XYZ file of C-alpha atoms in Angstrom:
557
model
C -36.032 -18.184 -9.947
C -34.642 -17.132 -6.563
C -31.041 -17.935 -5.725
C -30.323 -20.810 -3.372
C -28.785 -19.534 -0.158
C -26.457 -21.305 2.239
C -25.626 -20.981 5.892
C -22.461 -20.921 7.952
C -21.403 -22.154 11.355
C -22.193 -20.059 14.404
C -23.482 -16.512 14.369
C -26.189 -14.811 16.390
C -29.665 -13.417 15.974
C -29.525 -9.998 17.615
C -32.166 -7.297 18.014
C -31.260 -4.922 15.195
C -32.322 -1.623 16.880
C -32.120 0.104 13.491
C -35.512 1.741 13.631
C -34.106 4.130 16.250
C -32.103 6.033 13.652
C -34.191 5.405 10.524
C -37.305 7.037 11.942
C -35.944 10.410 10.852
C -34.981 11.299 7.297
C -31.412 11.602 6.141
C -30.078 15.114 6.838
C -26.946 17.105 6.106
C -24.754 18.271 8.955
C -24.290 22.073 9.010
C -20.753 22.916 7.971
C -18.557 23.057 11.111
C -16.273 26.010 11.707
C -13.244 23.713 11.866
C -12.340 20.428 10.161
C -9.513 18.178 11.337
C -8.188 15.709 8.755
C -5.912 12.973 10.203
C -3.171 12.005 7.732
C -3.931 8.321 8.213
C -7.535 7.194 7.882
C -7.062 3.770 6.338
C -5.023 0.577 6.395
C -1.573 1.363 5.015
C 0.969 4.149 5.108
C 0.050 7.701 6.203
C -0.212 10.485 3.667
C 2.165 13.401 3.121
C 0.818 16.985 3.395
C 0.766 19.038 0.189
C -0.215 22.282 1.925
C 1.267 24.482 4.617
C -0.178 26.609 7.355
C -1.822 29.716 5.924
C -2.702 28.176 2.546
C -6.158 28.781 1.136
C -7.797 25.548 -0.014
C -10.900 24.782 -2.037
C -13.417 21.991 -1.582
C -12.133 18.815 -3.242
C -8.524 20.054 -3.418
C -5.933 17.387 -2.675
C -4.207 18.351 0.568
C -2.183 15.186 1.268
C -0.819 12.581 -1.107
C -0.322 8.855 -0.730
C 3.129 8.009 0.582
C 3.115 4.378 -0.551
C 1.214 1.902 -2.698
C -1.117 0.920 0.145
C -2.357 4.406 0.883
C -4.964 6.921 -0.279
C -4.827 10.711 -0.767
C -6.807 13.197 1.308
C -8.858 16.144 0.046
C -10.264 19.280 1.611
C -13.901 18.636 2.620
C -14.699 22.347 2.276
C -13.040 25.622 1.336
C -11.084 27.567 3.939
C -7.623 28.169 5.372
C -5.109 25.686 6.719
C -4.556 26.763 10.322
C -2.440 23.894 11.649
C -0.478 20.823 10.617
C 0.528 18.775 13.623
C -0.600 16.384 16.304
C -4.305 16.238 17.059
C -6.638 13.873 18.911
C -8.019 11.103 16.677
C -10.709 8.464 17.239
C -8.750 5.643 18.869
C -9.494 3.564 21.966
C -6.210 4.640 23.554
C -7.002 8.334 23.172
C -3.844 8.794 21.138
C -2.958 11.757 18.955
C -1.749 11.648 15.377
C -0.630 14.014 12.637
C -3.490 15.946 11.064
C -4.315 18.975 8.920
C -6.719 21.511 10.420
C -8.838 23.705 8.128
C -10.754 26.771 9.253
C -13.777 26.785 6.953
C -14.877 30.053 5.269
C -18.542 29.102 4.921
C -18.454 29.430 1.111
C -18.004 25.673 0.535
C -16.444 26.560 -2.843
C -15.364 23.712 -5.150
C -12.172 23.528 -7.160
C -12.738 24.644 -10.754
C -10.854 22.070 -12.825
C -13.151 19.105 -12.274
C -13.470 16.518 -15.022
C -16.741 14.546 -14.809
C -17.231 11.520 -17.077
C -20.612 10.789 -18.649
C -19.849 7.164 -19.604
C -17.503 5.111 -17.439
C -16.908 2.680 -20.339
C -14.948 5.418 -22.097
C -12.203 4.691 -19.553
C -10.259 1.448 -19.457
C -9.800 -0.465 -16.162
C -6.381 1.067 -15.496
C -7.737 4.594 -15.937
C -10.688 3.795 -13.676
C -8.432 2.465 -10.922
C -6.222 5.535 -11.130
C -9.240 7.834 -10.912
C -10.545 5.903 -7.900
C -7.110 5.982 -6.289
C -6.704 9.726 -6.779
C -10.174 10.254 -5.279
C -8.892 8.727 -2.022
C -11.543 6.007 -1.854
C -11.139 3.305 0.765
C -13.509 0.580 1.925
C -16.307 2.312 3.818
C -17.596 -0.814 5.513
C -15.121 -0.339 8.329
C -11.839 -1.899 7.182
C -10.596 1.100 5.215
C -8.484 -0.790 2.680
C -7.654 1.331 -0.417
C -10.291 0.362 -2.995
C -8.179 0.637 -6.132
C -6.042 -2.292 -4.917
C -9.075 -4.556 -4.485
C -10.109 -3.550 -8.010
C -6.820 -4.788 -9.450
C -6.953 -8.601 -9.496
C -3.894 -8.951 -11.725
C -3.592 -10.362 -15.215
C -3.631 -14.007 -14.118
C -6.754 -13.837 -11.956
C -10.234 -14.091 -13.420
C -13.122 -12.560 -11.456
C -16.495 -14.238 -11.820
C -18.557 -12.236 -9.376
C -18.539 -8.860 -7.688
C -20.558 -8.926 -4.451
C -21.838 -5.585 -3.173
C -22.307 -5.867 0.565
C -25.499 -4.251 1.801
C -25.942 -6.677 4.695
C -25.129 -4.198 7.479
C -25.776 -6.928 10.034
C -24.539 -5.207 13.186
C -27.220 -3.702 15.465
C -27.933 0.040 15.476
C -25.991 0.875 12.294
C -28.248 2.067 9.471
C -26.090 4.343 7.293
C -25.925 1.828 4.430
C -29.674 1.282 4.631
C -30.279 5.032 4.245
C -27.740 5.237 1.430
C -29.461 2.491 -0.555
C -32.812 4.183 -0.016
C -31.598 7.645 -1.041
C -29.037 6.888 -3.755
C -29.831 3.515 -5.372
C -28.725 4.718 -8.829
C -25.311 5.698 -7.484
C -24.899 2.260 -5.869
C -25.887 0.479 -9.089
C -23.668 2.526 -11.396
C -20.790 2.419 -8.941
C -21.110 -1.368 -8.933
C -21.092 -1.387 -12.736
C -17.919 0.716 -12.761
C -16.204 -1.690 -10.387
C -17.366 -4.681 -12.438
C -15.889 -3.014 -15.540
C -12.571 -2.502 -13.718
C -12.545 -6.148 -12.592
C -13.897 -7.662 -15.853
C -16.462 -9.344 -13.591
C -19.332 -11.119 -15.310
C -21.881 -10.862 -12.515
C -22.785 -8.288 -9.874
C -24.672 -9.498 -6.783
C -26.072 -6.936 -4.358
C -26.851 -8.570 -1.007
C -29.394 -6.928 1.319
C -30.679 -8.214 4.629
C -34.384 -8.896 5.016
C -34.813 -6.069 7.540
C -34.229 -3.450 4.802
C -37.299 -3.744 2.592
C -37.255 -0.047 1.638
C -33.667 -0.276 0.461
C -34.443 -3.420 -1.497
C -37.438 -1.770 -3.159
C -35.414 1.338 -4.070
C -32.648 -0.723 -5.644
C -35.104 -2.933 -7.496
C -36.825 0.144 -8.974
C -33.493 1.633 -9.989
C -32.397 -1.663 -11.452
C -35.579 -1.877 -13.514
C -34.887 1.611 -14.804
C -31.278 1.024 -15.820
C -31.810 -2.383 -17.427
C -28.597 -3.817 -16.021
C -28.919 -7.488 -16.971
C -25.767 -8.559 -15.122
C -26.963 -7.344 -11.695
C -28.790 -9.600 -9.246
C -30.459 -8.413 -6.044
C -30.394 -11.009 -3.290
C -32.264 -10.708 -0.012
C -30.445 -12.655 2.704
C -31.513 -13.785 6.189
C -30.863 -11.575 9.203
C -27.993 -13.018 11.104
C -24.854 -11.620 12.655
C -22.080 -11.508 11.285
C -23.375 -12.115 7.762
C -21.843 -8.769 6.788
C -18.430 -10.359 7.180
C -16.825 -10.946 3.798
C -16.235 -14.666 4.206
C -19.645 -15.294 5.770
C -21.428 -13.361 3.019
C -19.660 -15.354 0.303
C -20.655 -18.591 2.018
C -24.300 -17.496 2.268
C -24.545 -16.447 -1.380
C -22.347 -18.995 -3.151
C -21.962 -21.883 -0.702
C -18.191 -21.631 -1.182
C -15.681 -21.086 1.621
C -12.679 -18.805 1.393
C -9.620 -20.994 2.052
C -7.714 -20.605 5.290
C -5.152 -17.816 4.987
C -6.748 -17.032 1.627
C -8.778 -14.181 0.150
C -12.096 -14.048 -1.724
C -10.147 -13.320 -4.889
C -8.810 -16.891 -4.651
C -12.382 -17.963 -5.477
C -12.718 -15.396 -8.271
C -14.866 -13.167 -6.052
C -14.392 -9.568 -4.893
C -16.547 -7.880 -2.217
C -17.181 -4.166 -1.754
C -19.490 -2.213 0.496
C -22.509 -0.337 -0.939
C -21.115 2.982 0.333
C -17.842 2.261 -1.459
C -19.790 1.641 -4.675
C -21.560 5.016 -4.322
C -18.221 6.737 -3.689
C -16.788 5.141 -6.833
C -19.740 6.592 -8.751
C -18.992 10.035 -7.267
C -15.308 9.760 -8.134
C -15.680 8.609 -11.732
C -18.910 10.187 -12.937
C -18.844 13.419 -10.932
C -15.101 13.725 -10.319
C -15.800 14.168 -6.627
C -13.230 12.762 -4.178
C -14.164 11.101 -0.914
C -14.777 14.109 1.342
C -17.992 13.136 3.090
C -20.016 10.096 4.085
C -23.272 9.085 5.775
C -22.890 8.493 9.515
C -25.388 6.977 11.949
C -25.709 8.772 15.294
C -27.784 6.571 17.543
C -28.374 4.958 20.913
C -30.317 5.886 23.981
C -27.653 8.440 24.865
C -28.570 10.869 22.067
C -31.802 12.854 21.978
C -32.729 12.500 18.283
C -30.926 9.571 16.626
C -30.497 10.149 12.926
C -28.338 9.545 9.850
C -26.334 12.543 8.697
C -24.287 13.400 5.620
C -21.081 14.549 7.283
C -17.939 16.212 5.901
C -14.828 14.295 6.928
C -13.005 16.024 9.734
C -16.139 17.285 11.476
C -15.905 16.945 15.291
C -18.168 14.244 16.723
C -19.651 16.760 19.142
C -21.113 18.652 16.172
C -22.933 15.487 15.053
C -24.345 14.915 18.506
C -25.405 18.550 18.736
C -27.179 18.244 15.364
C -29.024 15.215 16.763
C -30.371 17.080 19.762
C -27.471 16.553 22.159
C -26.881 14.030 24.914
C -29.408 12.391 27.194
C -28.826 11.281 30.762
C -28.207 7.744 29.514
C -25.079 8.687 27.576
C -22.286 6.912 29.406
C -20.167 5.465 26.621
C -19.327 6.683 23.110
C -18.563 3.921 20.587
C -17.353 4.349 17.012
C -19.006 1.514 15.072
C -21.591 -0.916 16.335
C -21.968 -2.557 19.740
C -20.288 -5.790 18.571
C -17.194 -4.623 16.706
C -16.985 -0.929 17.545
C -14.306 0.764 19.620
C -14.953 2.931 22.667
C -13.514 6.429 22.371
C -12.937 8.826 25.215
C -13.778 12.200 23.697
C -16.344 13.710 21.346
C -13.807 16.305 20.185
C -12.140 13.885 17.773
C -12.979 14.091 14.042
C -15.044 11.903 11.745
C -12.798 9.809 9.507
C -13.461 7.780 6.364
C -14.107 4.519 8.211
C -16.506 5.996 10.808
C -19.933 4.631 9.922
C -21.666 5.008 13.287
C -21.414 6.722 16.659
C -23.306 4.875 19.337
C -24.092 6.409 22.720
C -25.087 3.836 25.330
C -24.963 2.925 28.954
C -21.957 0.908 30.130
C -23.127 -2.729 30.192
C -23.217 -4.213 33.671
C -21.512 -7.353 32.320
C -18.233 -5.447 31.934
C -18.085 -5.087 35.710
C -18.647 -8.740 36.599
C -15.962 -10.780 34.844
C -15.587 -14.306 36.238
C -13.296 -17.252 35.431
C -13.953 -19.370 32.348
C -16.154 -22.377 33.092
C -15.366 -24.128 29.771
C -19.008 -24.285 28.746
C -18.090 -24.173 25.036
C -20.755 -21.608 24.140
C -18.114 -19.441 22.475
C -17.135 -22.246 20.092
C -20.787 -22.840 19.208
C -21.252 -19.299 17.902
C -17.829 -18.689 16.332
C -18.439 -18.150 12.581
C -14.780 -18.949 11.838
C -15.094 -22.332 13.630
C -12.282 -21.532 16.044
C -11.828 -22.580 19.659
C -12.176 -19.225 21.437
C -11.518 -20.541 24.932
C -8.197 -22.074 23.820
C -7.257 -18.826 22.133
C -8.139 -17.011 25.341
C -5.925 -19.259 27.504
C -2.898 -18.946 25.268
C -3.354 -15.216 24.675
C -3.664 -14.684 28.420
C -0.469 -16.706 28.960
C 1.384 -14.736 26.259
C 2.036 -17.987 24.397
C 1.940 -16.382 20.971
C 3.228 -19.411 19.095
C 0.512 -21.617 20.486
C -2.210 -19.064 19.875
C -1.247 -19.013 16.210
C -1.474 -22.792 16.086
C -5.146 -22.280 16.909
C -5.542 -19.948 13.896
C -5.812 -16.681 15.756
C -5.631 -14.689 12.531
C -8.765 -16.359 11.180
C -10.679 -14.519 13.918
C -12.711 -11.651 12.416
C -13.270 -10.098 15.871
C -17.039 -10.220 15.440
C -17.537 -10.460 19.212
C -20.003 -13.371 19.145
C -17.892 -15.298 21.650
C -17.767 -12.399 24.112
C -21.484 -11.802 23.692
C -22.478 -15.320 24.756
C -19.783 -15.867 27.394
C -21.563 -16.487 30.759
C -18.405 -15.372 32.562
C -18.458 -12.064 30.648
C -14.856 -12.508 29.563
C -13.710 -9.798 27.127
C -12.402 -12.472 24.751
C -11.988 -10.248 21.697
C -9.812 -7.871 23.705
C -7.391 -10.729 24.358
C -7.370 -11.681 20.664
C -6.640 -8.103 19.640
C -3.910 -7.928 22.269
C -2.342 -11.157 20.974
C -2.517 -9.989 17.361
C -0.899 -6.659 18.209
C 1.867 -8.383 20.168
C 2.552 -10.795 17.306
C 2.612 -7.958 14.771
C 4.975 -6.046 17.055
C 7.236 -9.083 17.352
C 7.162 -9.441 13.582
C 8.185 -5.806 13.205
C 10.985 -6.244 15.744
C 12.077 -9.437 14.020
C 12.098 -7.597 10.704
C 14.249 -4.835 12.176
C 16.599 -7.437 13.661
C 16.862 -9.214 10.299
C 17.740 -5.950 8.596
C 20.345 -5.181 11.277
C 21.799 -8.692 10.920
C 22.006 -8.364 7.148
C 23.770 -5.024 7.497
C 26.222 -6.537 10.004
C 26.967 -9.484 7.712
C 27.449 -7.174 4.738
C 29.853 -5.038 6.787
C 31.819 -8.105 7.811
C 32.038 -9.268 4.184
C 33.219 -5.833 3.085
C 35.864 -5.727 5.814
C 37.087 -9.232 4.871
C 37.249 -8.237 1.211
C 39.220 -5.069 1.994
C 41.605 -7.048 4.194
C 42.203 -9.631 1.444
C 42.911 -6.865 -1.085
C 45.388 -5.184 1.264
C 47.156 -8.487 1.913
C 47.388 -9.177 -1.824
C 48.997 -5.785 -2.440
C 51.471 -6.307 0.392
C 52.336 -9.773 -0.889
C 53.004 -8.386 -4.348
C 55.241 -5.679 -2.957
C 57.175 -8.205 -0.885
C 57.683 -10.422 -3.927
C 58.903 -7.447 -5.986
C 61.311 -6.442 -3.252
C 62.592 -9.971 -2.915
C 63.171 -10.235 -6.673
C 65.037 -6.937 -6.653
C 67.268 -8.100 -3.858
C 68.093 -11.348 -5.697
C 69.380 -9.431 -8.768
C 66.883 -10.697 -11.193
C 65.742 -7.166 -11.701
C 69.229 -6.048 -12.768
C 69.477 -8.909 -15.229
C 66.121 -7.976 -16.663
C 67.195 -4.344 -16.910
C 70.468 -5.324 -18.672
C 68.637 -7.557 -21.108
C 66.206 -4.758 -21.823
C 69.020 -2.276 -22.598
C 70.798 -4.739 -24.868
C 67.598 -5.353 -26.732
C 67.111 -1.622 -27.207
C 70.733 -1.192 -28.495
C 70.347 -4.068 -30.905
C 67.103 -2.601 -32.234
C 68.811 0.772 -32.814
C 71.734 -0.910 -34.663
C 69.294 -2.779 -36.837
C 67.540 0.460 -37.758
C 70.883 2.144 -38.684
C 71.959 -0.824 -40.750
C 68.701 -0.864 -42.604
C 69.020 2.837 -43.275
C 72.496 2.434 -44.625
C 71.325 -0.197 -47.066
C 68.586 1.905 -48.438
C 65.995 -0.046 -46.556
C 62.720 1.679 -46.567
C 64.282 5.170 -46.826
C 62.463 6.629 -49.686
C 62.960 10.187 -50.880
C 60.170 12.542 -49.905
C 58.585 15.487 -51.703
C 59.746 14.334 -55.171
C 56.449 14.820 -56.975
C 56.259 17.439 -59.736
C 60.043 18.168 -59.787
C 61.496 20.591 -62.247
C 64.171 19.217 -64.601
C 66.847 21.130 -62.668
C 65.681 19.616 -59.348
C 65.625 16.115 -60.836
C 69.107 16.589 -62.302
C 70.438 17.751 -58.888
C 68.923 14.705 -57.213
C 70.404 12.366 -59.810
C 73.825 13.919 -59.318
C 73.534 13.547 -55.529
C 72.519 9.914 -55.897
C 75.437 9.289 -58.197
C 77.826 10.817 -55.656
C 76.421 8.694 -52.823
C 76.729 5.579 -54.983
C 80.332 6.333 -55.822
C 81.095 6.822 -52.131
C 79.491 3.495 -51.206
C 81.419 1.768 -54.035
C 84.696 3.214 -52.748
C 83.942 2.095 -49.195
C 83.350 -1.446 -50.394
C 86.684 -1.614 -52.359
C 89.709 -3.199 -50.474
C 92.061 -0.719 -48.919
C 95.241 -1.100 -51.054
C 96.968 2.057 -49.908
C 98.565 0.581 -46.863
C 99.236 -2.950 -48.156
C 102.938 -3.908 -48.157
C 104.000 -0.913 -46.036
C 104.392 -3.043 -43.032
């Protein structure tokens, strides 16, 4: 029986344009002469280099380690020599540079020797699996780039019912996941099983859009072969942005992720199909994330195609492998036409989250922006059920408190509102601007809070030191005052008298035999004992004489 599917508010039916890049088979990019590995390719903290300039590295060798919990290590995509560690151009809309490691490849593509493949993932417990996935540097390959081992750790108190593997790939032009499912269905299935084992998930649902029949058939054949009874393949309608996590959950389960919540709050975790295949590579083959499938497409490239690309390869090498530019190449976009970012150079490297490079003409709509006419079309297509025009007004006015009242952070930046806007307003740009400003204010507020706490702690320490100094001075003044009043002399006199009296008491006790006991009197010879007896007798006679009344002088006066 087929699963009942649901729908969600808004969304668009767009021409998919995927046949442009799927007409040619998947190919492997020739190894570039130089690879540039940015130290930050994911959400979270940047990595720390483990190599230095001049070091020889092997394929799969860890070259940068995670600097924080939300981070992922980096590995050498091929063997060669580290030629630079420093600032390099990275794929960013601002054209910014960032720290990166540059490797001059040697053409041998030689792997490290101490690899440790695992034949059965169930021989590892969930903690060991997560650590292996973490050390392999795997992040979400659907575009977000969140470290995968964190999403595979729901915590002891959270129960996961379903793992959803996202093969929707709803944005136009992008076809890398389609080609992956066609070429490596077994890796997707086993990777999903590994993640389900790590999550203790009961059910695995693989969602595929209806425009990918070949991928569906390949997965169904692989599923029949593996006999995985807990895996369900679901074909979903073509609609943008069904590939969004919250929208996909609504379509498959009919449930809605709560506002400001996460899918895990519903007992659901979502991962991309490419992430599942990378988990398979990491656990079963002990191969870190050093390459991925990338779509190179659009009317601006001569032979659109999907390529298996080592991370760090310059984008120009991908375009060259696809026949080079055409006269229609005016804009280079990383990602799809709806959510991608325009980049200004093809000399920047491929990173983990780069799933597509799209070469297009510059749309004429970008040159004809007009005022908002409040038609409401943006609200009709918003899958998050927001009020885009209100968000636009407040973002434009820099009213960041008000824009949050309208749930700015529920916006998934799908671009549906901008796409249908008759005034061609770049609405998503304003939302991104507002989000960045709010995050910046939060960071500044955090710094100010830390500075305030330090100032308050300093003031408390100074007050404490002052109180201690005053207490010492007060004590000294009291001592001096007591000395001046003579009480100290009286105390000193009393102390001396007490000492004299104690000495007299000790002498008196000694004279009366007290506790003076003879020492060393064990094992005496008879002569020694006789001498002691005679001495005692003499002392007794002397004491008796001292106690008799003195009669010599009586009557002389």
